[in-house]
Coordinates of C-alpha atoms in Angstrom, one line a residue:
M255 CA 44.8 37.8 31.1
T256 CA 43.1 41.0 30.2
Q257 CA 42.2 43.3 27.4
P258 CA 45.1 45.2 25.8
P259 CA 46.8 47.8 27.5
P260 CA 46.5 51.6 26.7
P261 CA 48.8 53.7 24.6
P262 CA 51.6 55.2 26.5
P263 CA 51.6 58.8 27.7
Q264 CA 54.0 61.3 26.4
Q265 CA 56.1 61.1 29.3
P266 CA 57.7 58.3 31.3
P267 CA 57.1 58.0 35.2
Q268 CA 60.0 57.7 37.5
G269 CA 58.6 54.8 39.3
G270 CA 56.7 53.2 36.7
G271 CA 53.0 53.0 36.3
F272 CA 49.7 52.9 34.3
G273 CA 46.9 54.9 33.0
P274 CA 43.5 55.4 34.4
P275 CA 40.8 52.6 34.1
Q276 CA 38.1 53.2 31.6
D277 CA 35.0 51.2 31.7
Q278 CA 34.6 48.5 29.2
P279 CA 32.1 49.3 26.4
P280 CA 29.1 47.1 25.4
Q281 CA 29.6 43.8 23.6
T282 CA 27.7 45.2 20.7
P283 CA 27.4 48.6 19.1
P284 CA 26.0 51.1 21.3
P285 CA 22.1 51.4 21.0
A286 CA 20.3 54.8 20.9
A287 CA 20.1 56.3 24.1
G288 CA 17.3 54.9 26.2
P289 CA 14.8 56.8 28.7
D290 CA 16.0 57.4 32.4
L291 CA 16.7 54.1 34.2
G292 CA 15.1 55.1 37.4
K293 CA 14.3 58.0 39.7
T294 CA 16.8 61.0 39.4
P295 CA 18.3 62.0 42.6
E296 CA 17.1 65.1 44.1
P297 CA 18.4 68.4 42.7
G298 CA 21.4 69.7 44.2
Y299 CA 23.6 66.8 43.3
G300 CA 26.4 69.3 42.1
Y301 CA 30.1 69.1 41.7
P302 CA 32.8 71.7 41.5
Q303 CA 35.0 72.3 38.6
A304 CA 37.0 69.4 37.4
P305 CA 40.5 69.3 38.8
Q306 CA 43.6 68.4 37.0
A307 CA 45.6 65.4 37.3
P308 CA 49.3 65.8 37.5
Q309 CA 51.7 65.9 34.5
A310 CA 53.5 62.5 33.9
P311 CA 57.2 62.6 32.8
Q312 CA 58.4 62.0 29.2
A313 CA 57.7 58.7 27.6
P314 CA 57.7 57.1 24.0
Q315 CA 55.1 58.9 21.7
T316 CA 54.6 55.9 19.6
P317 CA 51.4 54.1 20.5
P318 CA 51.4 50.3 20.7
P319 CA 50.5 48.1 18.0
A320 CA 47.0 46.6 17.7
A321 CA 46.7 43.4 19.7
P322 CA 46.5 40.0 18.0
Q323 CA 43.1 38.9 17.1
T324 CA 43.3 35.4 17.9
P325 CA 41.9 33.6 21.2
P326 CA 44.4 32.1 23.8
T327 CA 44.9 28.5 23.4
P328 CA 46.2 27.1 26.7
A329 CA 47.6 23.6 26.3
Q330 CA 45.4 22.0 28.8
G331 CA 42.1 23.7 28.1
Y332 CA 40.1 26.1 30.2
G333 CA 39.0 25.7 33.8
Y334 CA 40.6 22.2 34.1
P335 CA 43.2 21.2 36.6
Q336 CA 46.7 21.4 35.2
G337 CA 48.7 18.1 34.5
A338 CA 51.3 19.1 37.1
P339 CA 51.5 21.5 40.0
A340 CA 53.6 24.4 40.1
P341 CA 57.1 23.6 41.6
Q342 CA 57.3 23.8 45.3
A343 CA 59.6 26.0 47.6
P344 CA 61.3 24.4 50.4
Q345 CA 60.1 25.3 53.7
G346 CA 63.3 26.6 54.9
P347 CA 64.0 29.7 56.7
P348 CA 62.6 32.8 54.8
G349 CA 64.8 35.1 53.2
Y350 CA 65.7 33.6 49.8
G351 CA 62.5 33.9 48.0
Y352 CA 61.8 31.0 45.4
P353 CA 64.9 28.9 44.4
G354 CA 66.3 28.7 41.1
Q355 CA 65.2 31.8 39.9
Q356 CA 67.6 34.4 38.2
P357 CA 67.1 38.0 39.2
Q358 CA 65.4 39.7 36.5
Q359 CA 66.7 42.9 34.6
P360 CA 64.6 45.9 35.1
G361 CA 62.6 46.8 32.1
A362 CA 62.2 50.3 30.6
Y363 CA 62.3 53.0 33.3
G364 CA 62.7 50.0 35.8
Q365 CA 59.0 49.0 35.3
P366 CA 57.4 45.6 35.0
Q367 CA 55.6 44.8 31.8
Q368 CA 52.3 44.8 33.3
A369 CA 49.1 47.0 32.7
P370 CA 46.8 46.9 35.8
Y371 CA 43.2 47.5 35.9
G372 CA 44.3 51.0 35.6
Q373 CA 44.5 50.8 32.0
P374 CA 42.2 52.7 30.0
Q375 CA 39.6 51.3 27.5
A376 CA 37.7 53.1 24.9
P377 CA 34.1 52.8 26.1
Y378 CA 31.3 54.7 24.7
G379 CA 30.7 57.9 26.2
Q380 CA 34.0 57.8 28.1
P381 CA 37.3 59.8 27.0
G382 CA 39.3 57.5 25.0
Y383 CA 41.7 57.5 22.2
G384 CA 41.5 60.3 20.1
Q385 CA 39.9 62.7 22.7
Q386 CA 41.7 66.1 23.3
P387 CA 43.0 66.0 26.9
G388 CA 42.7 69.2 29.0
Y389 CA 45.0 70.6 31.4
G390 CA 43.7 68.3 34.2
Y391 CA 45.3 65.3 32.9
P392 CA 48.4 64.1 31.0
Q393 CA 48.0 63.7 27.3
Q394 CA 47.9 60.7 25.5
P395 CA 48.4 59.7 21.8
T396 CA 45.6 58.2 19.7
M397 CA 45.2 54.7 19.3
P398 CA 42.5 52.6 17.1
Y399 CA 39.6 51.2 19.4
Q400 CA 40.1 47.6 20.1
P401 CA 37.2 45.2 20.0
Q402 CA 36.1 43.9 23.4
A403 CA 35.6 40.3 24.7
G404 CA 32.6 38.8 23.3
Q405 CA 32.9 40.1 19.9
P406 CA 34.3 37.9 17.2
G407 CA 38.2 37.8 17.3
G408 CA 38.8 36.2 20.7
G409 CA 41.3 37.1 23.1
K410 CA 43.6 40.2 22.7
K411 CA 47.2 40.5 23.7
L412 CA 50.2 42.4 23.2
N413 CA 53.6 41.4 23.2
A414 CA 56.1 41.9 26.1
Q415 CA 58.1 44.6 24.3
V416 CA 55.1 46.7 23.7
L417 CA 54.1 46.3 27.2
I418 CA 57.3 47.9 28.6
I419 CA 56.3 51.0 26.9
V420 CA 52.8 50.7 28.1
A421 CA 53.8 50.4 31.6
A422 CA 54.8 54.0 31.7
V423 CA 51.1 54.8 31.7
V424 CA 50.9 53.8 35.3
A425 CA 52.5 57.1 36.7
I426 CA 49.3 59.0 36.0
A427 CA 47.1 56.7 38.1
L428 CA 49.8 56.5 40.7
I429 CA 49.7 60.0 41.4
I430 CA 46.0 60.7 41.2
G431 CA 44.7 57.2 42.4
G432 CA 41.6 55.4 41.4
G433 CA 40.9 51.7 40.6
V434 CA 38.7 49.0 41.5
W435 CA 38.4 47.0 44.7
Y436 CA 36.0 44.6 46.4
A437 CA 36.3 44.0 50.3
S438 CA 35.8 40.6 51.8
S439 CA 33.8 39.8 54.9
G440 CA 35.6 39.5 58.3
E441 CA 34.8 39.7 61.9
D442 CA 37.6 41.7 63.5
E443 CA 37.7 45.4 64.1
G444 CA 39.3 46.0 60.7
R445 CA 36.8 43.9 58.7
Q446 CA 36.8 44.0 55.1
N447 CA 33.5 45.6 53.9
D448 CA 31.1 42.6 54.0
T449 CA 28.9 44.2 51.5
A450 CA 31.6 45.2 49.2
G451 CA 33.8 42.2 48.0
Q452 CA 37.5 41.5 47.2
S453 CA 39.8 38.9 48.0
G454 CA 40.5 38.6 51.6
G455 CA 39.0 36.6 54.4
T456 CA 39.2 33.0 55.8
G457 CA 35.5 32.0 54.6
G458 CA 33.7 29.3 56.2
T459 CA 34.2 26.2 57.9
D460 CA 34.2 22.6 56.3
D461 CA 31.3 20.5 57.4
G462 CA 33.1 17.4 56.9
N463 CA 31.6 16.6 53.6
G464 CA 33.4 18.9 51.3
A465 CA 30.9 21.8 51.7
T466 CA 31.2 24.8 53.9
T467 CA 29.1 26.9 56.0
S468 CA 26.7 29.1 54.2
G469 CA 27.2 32.9 54.0
K470 CA 24.7 35.9 54.7
E471 CA 23.6 36.3 51.3
K472 CA 20.2 34.4 50.7
A473 CA 18.5 33.4 47.6
P474 CA 15.5 35.6 47.2
S475 CA 11.9 34.0 46.3
D476 CA 12.3 36.3 43.0
P477 CA 15.7 37.2 41.8
N478 CA 14.6 39.6 39.1
A479 CA 15.6 43.1 39.6
K480 CA 15.2 46.5 38.6
V481 CA 17.0 49.9 38.7
L482 CA 16.7 51.5 41.8
F483 CA 18.4 54.7 40.9
Q484 CA 21.2 56.3 39.2
V485 CA 23.4 59.0 40.0
P486 CA 24.3 61.4 36.9
A487 CA 27.9 61.8 36.1
P488 CA 29.6 65.0 37.4
E489 CA 30.0 67.7 35.0
V490 CA 33.8 67.8 33.7
K491 CA 35.0 70.7 31.6
N492 CA 38.3 71.2 29.7
D493 CA 38.5 67.9 28.5
S494 CA 40.0 66.8 32.0
T495 CA 39.7 63.3 33.6
V496 CA 39.1 63.2 37.3
V497 CA 39.6 60.6 40.0
V498 CA 36.2 59.7 41.6
S499 CA 37.6 56.6 43.3
G500 CA 35.8 55.1 46.6
S501 CA 32.8 53.4 47.2
W502 CA 31.3 51.8 50.1
L503 CA 28.1 49.9 51.4
T504 CA 26.9 50.2 54.9
D505 CA 23.6 49.1 56.6
K506 CA 22.3 52.5 56.1
A507 CA 23.8 54.0 52.8
Y508 CA 25.5 53.6 49.7
V509 CA 28.4 55.9 49.6
K510 CA 30.2 57.2 46.6
S511 CA 33.1 59.6 45.9
G512 CA 32.5 62.6 43.6
I513 CA 34.6 65.4 42.2
A514 CA 36.3 66.7 45.7
Q515 CA 33.4 65.4 47.6
I516 CA 31.9 62.0 49.2
V517 CA 28.1 61.6 49.1
G518 CA 25.8 59.0 50.9
Y519 CA 22.9 58.0 49.4
D520 CA 19.7 56.0 50.4
R521 CA 20.2 52.3 49.8
D522 CA 16.9 51.9 47.8
K523 CA 15.9 55.4 46.7
G524 CA 19.3 57.2 45.7
S525 CA 18.1 60.3 47.7
E526 CA 21.2 62.0 49.3
L527 CA 21.5 61.5 52.8
W528 CA 24.7 63.7 53.4
K529 CA 27.5 65.3 51.3
L530 CA 31.0 65.8 52.6
P531 CA 33.2 68.4 50.8
L532 CA 36.8 68.1 50.3
A533 CA 39.4 70.7 49.6
G534 CA 40.6 68.6 46.7
P535 CA 40.1 65.5 44.8
V536 CA 40.4 62.0 46.3
C537 CA 43.4 60.1 45.2
Q538 CA 43.0 56.7 46.7
A539 CA 40.3 55.4 49.3
S540 CA 40.7 52.2 51.6
R541 CA 38.6 49.2 50.6
H542 CA 38.2 48.3 54.2
V543 CA 35.9 49.4 56.9
T544 CA 35.8 49.0 60.5
D545 CA 32.9 47.8 62.6
D546 CA 31.6 51.2 63.3
N547 CA 31.9 52.2 59.6
L548 CA 35.1 54.2 59.5
T549 CA 37.2 54.3 56.6
A550 CA 40.2 56.2 55.3
I551 CA 41.2 58.2 52.2
L552 CA 43.9 60.0 50.5
Y553 CA 43.1 63.4 48.8
Q554 CA 44.6 66.6 47.5
P555 CA 44.8 69.7 49.8
A556 CA 43.4 72.0 46.9
M557 CA 41.6 71.8 43.5
P558 CA 44.0 71.6 40.7
T559 CA 44.2 74.7 38.4
K560 CA 45.8 75.3 34.9
A561 CA 48.7 76.9 36.8
D562 CA 49.1 74.2 39.3
P563 CA 47.6 70.9 38.0
S564 CA 48.4 68.8 41.0
H565 CA 49.0 69.5 44.6
G566 CA 50.0 66.1 45.4
C567 CA 48.4 63.3 47.6
S568 CA 49.4 64.4 51.1
Q569 CA 46.1 64.6 53.1
I570 CA 45.3 61.6 55.2
A571 CA 41.5 61.4 56.4
L572 CA 39.4 59.2 58.5
I573 CA 35.7 59.3 57.4
D574 CA 32.5 58.3 59.4
L575 CA 30.3 56.9 56.6
D576 CA 27.3 56.8 58.9
A577 CA 27.6 60.5 60.0
G578 CA 29.2 61.7 56.8
K579 CA 31.9 63.5 58.7
K580 CA 35.6 63.6 58.2
L581 CA 37.1 63.0 61.9
W582 CA 40.6 64.2 61.3
T583 CA 43.1 65.1 58.6
K584 CA 46.9 64.3 59.0
T585 CA 50.0 64.9 57.0
V586 CA 53.5 63.4 57.2
K587 CA 56.8 65.4 56.5
T588 CA 60.3 64.3 55.5
G589 CA 62.4 67.2 56.6
D590 CA 60.3 70.3 55.7
Q591 CA 58.5 68.5 52.8
L592 CA 55.0 66.9 52.9
I593 CA 55.0 63.2 51.7
N594 CA 52.7 62.4 49.1
F595 CA 51.3 58.8 49.5
D596 CA 50.4 56.3 47.0
N597 CA 48.3 53.9 48.8
I598 CA 46.2 53.6 52.0
T599 CA 44.6 51.0 53.8
L600 CA 43.0 50.1 57.2
S601 CA 43.3 47.1 59.6
G602 CA 42.0 47.0 63.2
K603 CA 42.2 50.5 64.5
T604 CA 45.1 51.3 62.3
V605 CA 45.3 53.6 59.1
A606 CA 48.5 52.7 57.1
V607 CA 49.7 54.7 54.0
G608 CA 52.9 54.0 51.8
S609 CA 55.0 55.7 49.3
T610 CA 58.5 55.7 47.8
S611 CA 59.5 57.8 50.8
G612 CA 58.4 55.3 53.2
G613 CA 55.5 54.3 55.3
A614 CA 53.2 55.7 58.2
A615 CA 50.3 54.8 60.3
F616 CA 47.8 56.5 62.7
D617 CA 45.7 55.2 65.1
V618 CA 41.9 55.9 64.4
S619 CA 42.2 58.4 67.4
G620 CA 44.8 60.4 65.3
K621 CA 47.7 59.5 67.1
L622 CA 51.1 58.8 64.8
L623 CA 52.0 55.4 65.3
W624 CA 55.0 55.5 63.2
S625 CA 56.7 57.4 60.2
P626 CA 59.4 56.9 57.8
K627 CA 63.0 56.8 59.4
P628 CA 65.5 59.1 57.9
G629 CA 68.6 57.3 56.4
D630 CA 66.8 53.9 56.4
S631 CA 67.9 51.7 53.5
C632 CA 64.5 50.1 53.3
Y633 CA 61.2 51.6 53.2
D634 CA 57.4 50.4 53.3
A635 CA 56.2 51.0 49.6
G636 CA 52.8 50.0 50.9
Y637 CA 50.5 47.9 52.9
G638 CA 47.5 45.4 52.6
G639 CA 45.0 45.6 55.4
G640 CA 41.8 43.9 56.5
E641 CA 42.2 41.1 59.1
K642 CA 45.9 41.5 59.2
L643 CA 48.3 44.1 58.4
V644 CA 50.9 43.2 55.9
A645 CA 53.8 45.5 54.5
V646 CA 55.6 45.6 51.2
R647 CA 58.9 46.6 52.3
K648 CA 61.7 47.5 49.4
C649 CA 65.2 47.1 50.4
G650 CA 68.7 47.4 48.4
S651 CA 69.8 49.3 45.6
Y652 CA 68.0 49.9 42.5
D653 CA 69.8 47.0 40.8
Q654 CA 69.4 44.7 43.8
R655 CA 66.1 45.2 44.9
Q656 CA 64.3 42.8 47.2
L657 CA 61.0 42.8 48.5
H658 CA 60.3 41.8 52.1
I659 CA 56.8 40.7 52.8
Q660 CA 56.3 41.5 56.3
T661 CA 53.2 40.8 58.6
I662 CA 53.3 43.3 61.2
D663 CA 51.4 44.4 64.6
P664 CA 49.2 47.3 63.4
K665 CA 49.6 48.9 66.9
S666 CA 53.3 49.1 67.2
G667 CA 54.5 48.3 63.6
K668 CA 56.7 45.5 65.0
V669 CA 57.5 42.7 62.6
I670 CA 55.6 39.3 63.3
S671 CA 57.0 37.5 60.3
E672 CA 58.9 38.1 57.1
Y673 CA 59.1 36.5 53.4
K674 CA 61.9 37.6 51.2
M675 CA 61.0 37.4 47.6
T676 CA 63.8 36.8 44.9
E677 CA 66.0 39.5 44.1
G678 CA 64.9 40.9 40.7
I679 CA 61.1 40.8 41.4
E680 CA 60.2 44.6 41.5
Y681 CA 56.6 44.8 42.5
A682 CA 54.4 42.7 44.4
S683 CA 50.8 42.9 45.4
I684 CA 48.8 41.7 48.4
V685 CA 45.9 39.7 47.4
S686 CA 45.0 38.7 50.9
T687 CA 46.3 39.1 54.1
N688 CA 44.6 36.3 56.1
P689 CA 45.7 33.6 54.5
L690 CA 48.6 35.7 53.3
V691 CA 48.6 35.6 49.5
V692 CA 50.9 37.7 47.2
A693 CA 51.0 37.9 43.4
A694 CA 53.8 39.1 41.4
D695 CA 55.0 39.0 37.6
V696 CA 58.2 37.2 38.0
G697 CA 60.6 37.9 35.3
D698 CA 57.9 40.1 33.4
S699 CA 56.8 36.7 32.2
A700 CA 52.9 37.4 32.3
G701 CA 53.1 39.1 29.1
D702 CA 49.8 40.2 29.0
G703 CA 49.6 43.3 31.4
S704 CA 48.0 41.5 34.1
G705 CA 50.9 42.0 36.4
I706 CA 50.3 38.3 37.6
S707 CA 52.6 35.3 36.6
D708 CA 52.5 33.7 40.1
F709 CA 50.8 33.5 43.3
F710 CA 52.7 33.0 46.5
S711 CA 51.0 31.5 49.4
I712 CA 52.9 32.3 52.8
D713 CA 52.6 31.3 56.2
G714 CA 51.6 34.4 58.1
K715 CA 53.0 33.4 61.4
T716 CA 56.2 31.9 60.3
G717 CA 56.9 33.6 57.0
K718 CA 57.8 30.5 55.3
L719 CA 56.5 29.8 51.8
R720 CA 53.6 27.4 51.8
T721 CA 53.3 26.8 47.9
R722 CA 53.8 28.8 44.7
I723 CA 51.0 28.7 42.1
S724 CA 51.7 29.5 38.3
A725 CA 48.8 31.7 36.7
P726 CA 49.9 31.8 33.0
G727 CA 48.4 35.0 31.4
E728 CA 47.1 33.0 28.5
Q729 CA 44.9 30.8 30.8
F730 CA 43.8 33.2 33.8
A731 CA 42.2 36.7 33.8
A732 CA 43.0 38.0 37.6
R733 CA 44.7 41.3 37.6
C734 CA 47.0 43.2 39.9
E735 CA 48.7 46.7 39.6
G736 CA 51.3 46.2 42.6
I737 CA 53.2 49.3 41.1
T738 CA 52.3 51.6 44.0
R739 CA 48.8 50.6 44.9
V740 CA 49.7 47.2 46.5
E741 CA 46.2 46.0 47.1
A742 CA 44.7 46.8 43.7
C743 CA 44.0 43.4 42.7
N744 CA 40.6 42.3 41.3
L745 CA 38.8 39.4 39.4
L746 CA 39.8 36.8 42.0
A747 CA 38.9 35.9 45.6
V748 CA 40.4 33.9 48.5
G749 CA 38.6 32.0 51.1
N750 CA 38.4 28.3 52.6
D751 CA 42.2 28.4 52.1
R752 CA 41.6 28.3 48.2
L753 CA 42.5 31.0 45.7
Y754 CA 39.6 31.5 43.2
L755 CA 40.4 32.6 39.5
P756 CA 38.7 33.2 36.5
T757 CA 39.8 31.6 33.3
E758 CA 40.4 33.7 30.2
E759 CA 37.5 33.9 27.7
H760 CA 37.5 31.4 25.1
D761 CA 34.8 30.2 22.3
G762 CA 31.5 29.2 23.5
T763 CA 28.9 26.9 21.8
G764 CA 27.0 29.6 20.2
K765 CA 28.2 31.6 17.2
Y766 CA 30.6 34.6 18.1
S767 CA 30.0 33.8 21.6
E768 CA 32.4 33.5 24.3
T769 CA 32.5 32.4 28.0
N770 CA 34.7 31.4 30.8
E771 CA 34.8 29.5 34.0
I772 CA 36.1 30.1 37.8
V773 CA 38.5 27.6 39.0
A774 CA 39.9 27.0 42.6
F775 CA 43.5 26.5 43.7
D776 CA 44.3 24.9 47.2
L777 CA 46.5 27.3 48.8
A778 CA 48.4 24.4 50.9
T779 CA 49.5 22.3 48.0
G780 CA 49.3 24.8 44.8
K781 CA 47.1 22.4 43.0
Q782 CA 43.7 22.8 41.4
T783 CA 40.8 21.4 43.4
G784 CA 38.8 20.3 40.4
Q785 CA 36.1 22.8 41.2
R786 CA 34.7 24.6 38.5
A787 CA 32.0 27.3 38.0
D788 CA 30.8 27.7 34.3
A789 CA 29.7 31.3 33.4
G790 CA 27.3 29.9 30.8
D791 CA 27.3 30.5 27.0
G792 CA 27.7 34.1 26.2
Y793 CA 28.4 35.3 29.8
T794 CA 31.7 36.2 31.6
I795 CA 32.0 35.3 35.2
S796 CA 34.1 37.2 37.7
P797 CA 34.9 36.6 41.4
L798 CA 33.8 39.3 43.5
R799 CA 34.1 38.4 47.1
M800 CA 33.8 35.7 49.7
D801 CA 30.5 35.4 51.7
G802 CA 31.3 33.1 54.6
G803 CA 32.2 29.9 52.8
N804 CA 30.5 30.8 49.5
L805 CA 32.0 32.6 46.7
I806 CA 30.0 35.8 45.2
A807 CA 30.5 36.1 41.6
Y808 CA 29.3 38.6 38.7
K809 CA 28.1 37.5 35.2
R810 CA 28.5 39.9 32.6
P811 CA 25.9 39.3 30.1
P812 CA 25.5 38.7 26.3
Y813 CA 24.1 41.1 24.1
D814 CA 20.4 40.3 24.8
K815 CA 20.4 39.5 28.6
G816 CA 20.9 41.2 32.0
G817 CA 23.9 40.5 34.2
Q818 CA 23.6 38.2 37.2
I819 CA 24.8 37.8 40.7
V820 CA 25.5 34.4 41.7
S821 CA 26.4 32.4 44.9
I822 CA 28.8 29.8 44.6
A823 CA 28.8 27.1 47.2
G824 CA 32.4 26.5 48.7
G825 CA 32.0 22.8 48.7
S826 CA 30.1 21.7 45.9
F827 CA 30.3 24.8 43.7
K828 CA 26.7 25.0 43.1
Q829 CA 25.4 28.1 41.7
T830 CA 22.5 30.0 43.2
T831 CA 20.9 33.3 41.3
L832 CA 20.7 36.1 44.0
L833 CA 20.3 38.8 41.5
Q834 CA 19.0 39.1 37.7
N835 CA 19.3 42.4 36.1
P836 CA 16.8 43.5 33.3
A837 CA 17.5 42.6 29.8
T838 CA 15.9 45.9 28.3
E839 CA 18.2 47.7 26.0
S840 CA 18.5 50.8 27.8
V841 CA 19.3 49.3 31.0
R842 CA 21.8 46.7 29.6
D843 CA 23.7 49.6 27.6
V844 CA 24.4 51.3 31.1
E845 CA 25.3 48.0 32.8
T846 CA 27.6 46.9 30.2
S847 CA 29.4 50.4 30.3
M848 CA 30.7 49.2 33.6
S849 CA 32.4 46.0 34.3
P850 CA 34.4 44.4 37.2
E851 CA 37.6 45.1 35.4
Y852 CA 37.6 48.9 35.4
S853 CA 34.6 50.0 37.9
E854 CA 33.6 49.5 41.5
F855 CA 31.1 46.6 42.0
L856 CA 29.5 46.4 45.6
F857 CA 26.9 43.7 46.1
G858 CA 25.0 43.0 49.5
D859 CA 21.6 42.1 50.9
G860 CA 20.2 41.8 47.2
H861 CA 21.5 45.1 46.2
L862 CA 24.0 45.5 43.3
Y863 CA 25.9 48.9 43.1
M864 CA 28.2 49.8 39.9
S865 CA 30.2 52.9 39.7
K866 CA 32.9 54.6 37.7
V867 CA 36.2 55.6 39.2
Y868 CA 37.1 58.4 36.8
A869 CA 34.9 61.3 35.6
S870 CA 35.3 63.0 32.2
K871 CA 33.8 65.4 29.7
R872 CA 30.7 63.8 28.5
S873 CA 30.5 62.3 24.9
A874 CA 27.8 63.1 22.6
V875 CA 27.5 59.0 21.9
R876 CA 25.3 58.8 24.9
E877 CA 22.6 61.5 25.9
K878 CA 22.7 60.3 29.8
E879 CA 25.9 59.0 31.4
Y880 CA 26.0 57.8 35.2
L881 CA 28.5 58.1 37.8
A882 CA 26.8 55.2 39.6
V883 CA 23.8 52.7 39.3
G884 CA 21.8 50.4 41.8
F885 CA 19.9 47.5 41.1
G886 CA 17.5 45.4 43.5
A887 CA 14.8 43.2 43.6
S888 CA 11.4 44.2 42.3

């Protein structure tokens, strides 16, 4: 489903994991650096010295071989309904997962063979294979640069054996965080960020003619956009790589994490509205935002140093995105030890955090709602938020692990419903909480590092399995991490009781061109609906989020055009262009240095914001590098 995973670190993780994402390079060799793309933010945009990431445990030192150079060849073509739907699970009492599966044996170090969107690529101007890491980041062996999609050679895959080794890289990202997210629209207190975009949300209602109600985003009279502003990349020293995860869009500001700080920018000008310093780097950031623009983050209690490269992700904070203030910071202990958390989310007025030590939750007032219970044989590894709160609870011994997918009351933690997955499935990701959709790599069968072989559509009220959707890695391009960041899924969306997936890239009609499509699956039957949105020759289309009953998608451009944001009607699948980026070489160079796989994309009210999730020492390939860039109508 994805680009080939990165080389392994020199130490294996204790719980499994992948390395940091790097932004995809342009589809052609990098042009000479262009002029500034827009107005430079006002002076004073400074960053403290780069922190260190923690040291990862030992892993094999041999890098994986280069991926095959042939494109995927799914038997039934790209973007068309499959001849037969995935097998259906009986609608009996929850507790036994999907029938007929044999428990899988754990892979190397107990990790699944998946490489999430935390895997590094080697983009121009970003730290990649062969760069000397500093004390702030675990070392990685060098590896030849792999051609990217859109260049001759087609899709790139790694075999399952290599992916077992590659899985070790995740430990880095698990400790220091980072990733890509898109929040979908919702109407409750824990609504997902309307203008950001991910997979949850119920979408619009059917109008009786196969179409759905329209969304908020309206087609402009002229979709042609310009660069509104760019935020310079922070200065990072010592060849280290630092997490800068987190971006949000409110009606007042575009908000982005920097190095141990969060900054609010004017949505149109990019001028700094406020700056919130933090004691240490951000580890994880919730993709969800309350109606009054509150969100939650995890961060380190101090800046890393050579002597102490990581202080752990123990600090839980509630942030007011309008005022630029930290409302409170909390920690949780087990005995006398602070718990370092792996993930954070928000649902209603509840902030929930998960870890291998268990889960905890706070009301937005700061009141502790629940925390890990000593001696409990099960623990909440993570939570999915938004309209509902769903826990991924792990039970049993290591060799007899079973995942319980629990919809819980966000105020009390009381279990409302539960679905037990088949033993042997080590990791699962929450794609959407309402309707409830879970992704897993069953039997490590995805074979491409995407973390997805199947989707499970679950009734959130009863816990019964509605249907199971097979999503072979050679056909579909969605991806989830699922190791510890249970909401870390992208390139997919859920709405209208449907799951929207992009196909893998395949040959287009032009010479050396590639393209793909978005297709829809019915979450009640598991079958494809027959709806299909073509990217267009040379473009690659990726779902971002739902907008009412419509789907918002990004089209990554070919070498001679700018990218696009389109709205796809939920019923007819008719595409409407909402934004057309400039095709000039200097602008396109910056745009294609970021991608939906490895960067944060937010779209709302005719504005598109792209930003990176890792900062590193600047490369000599580009004279100018950017943390974020904003596009809007001329």
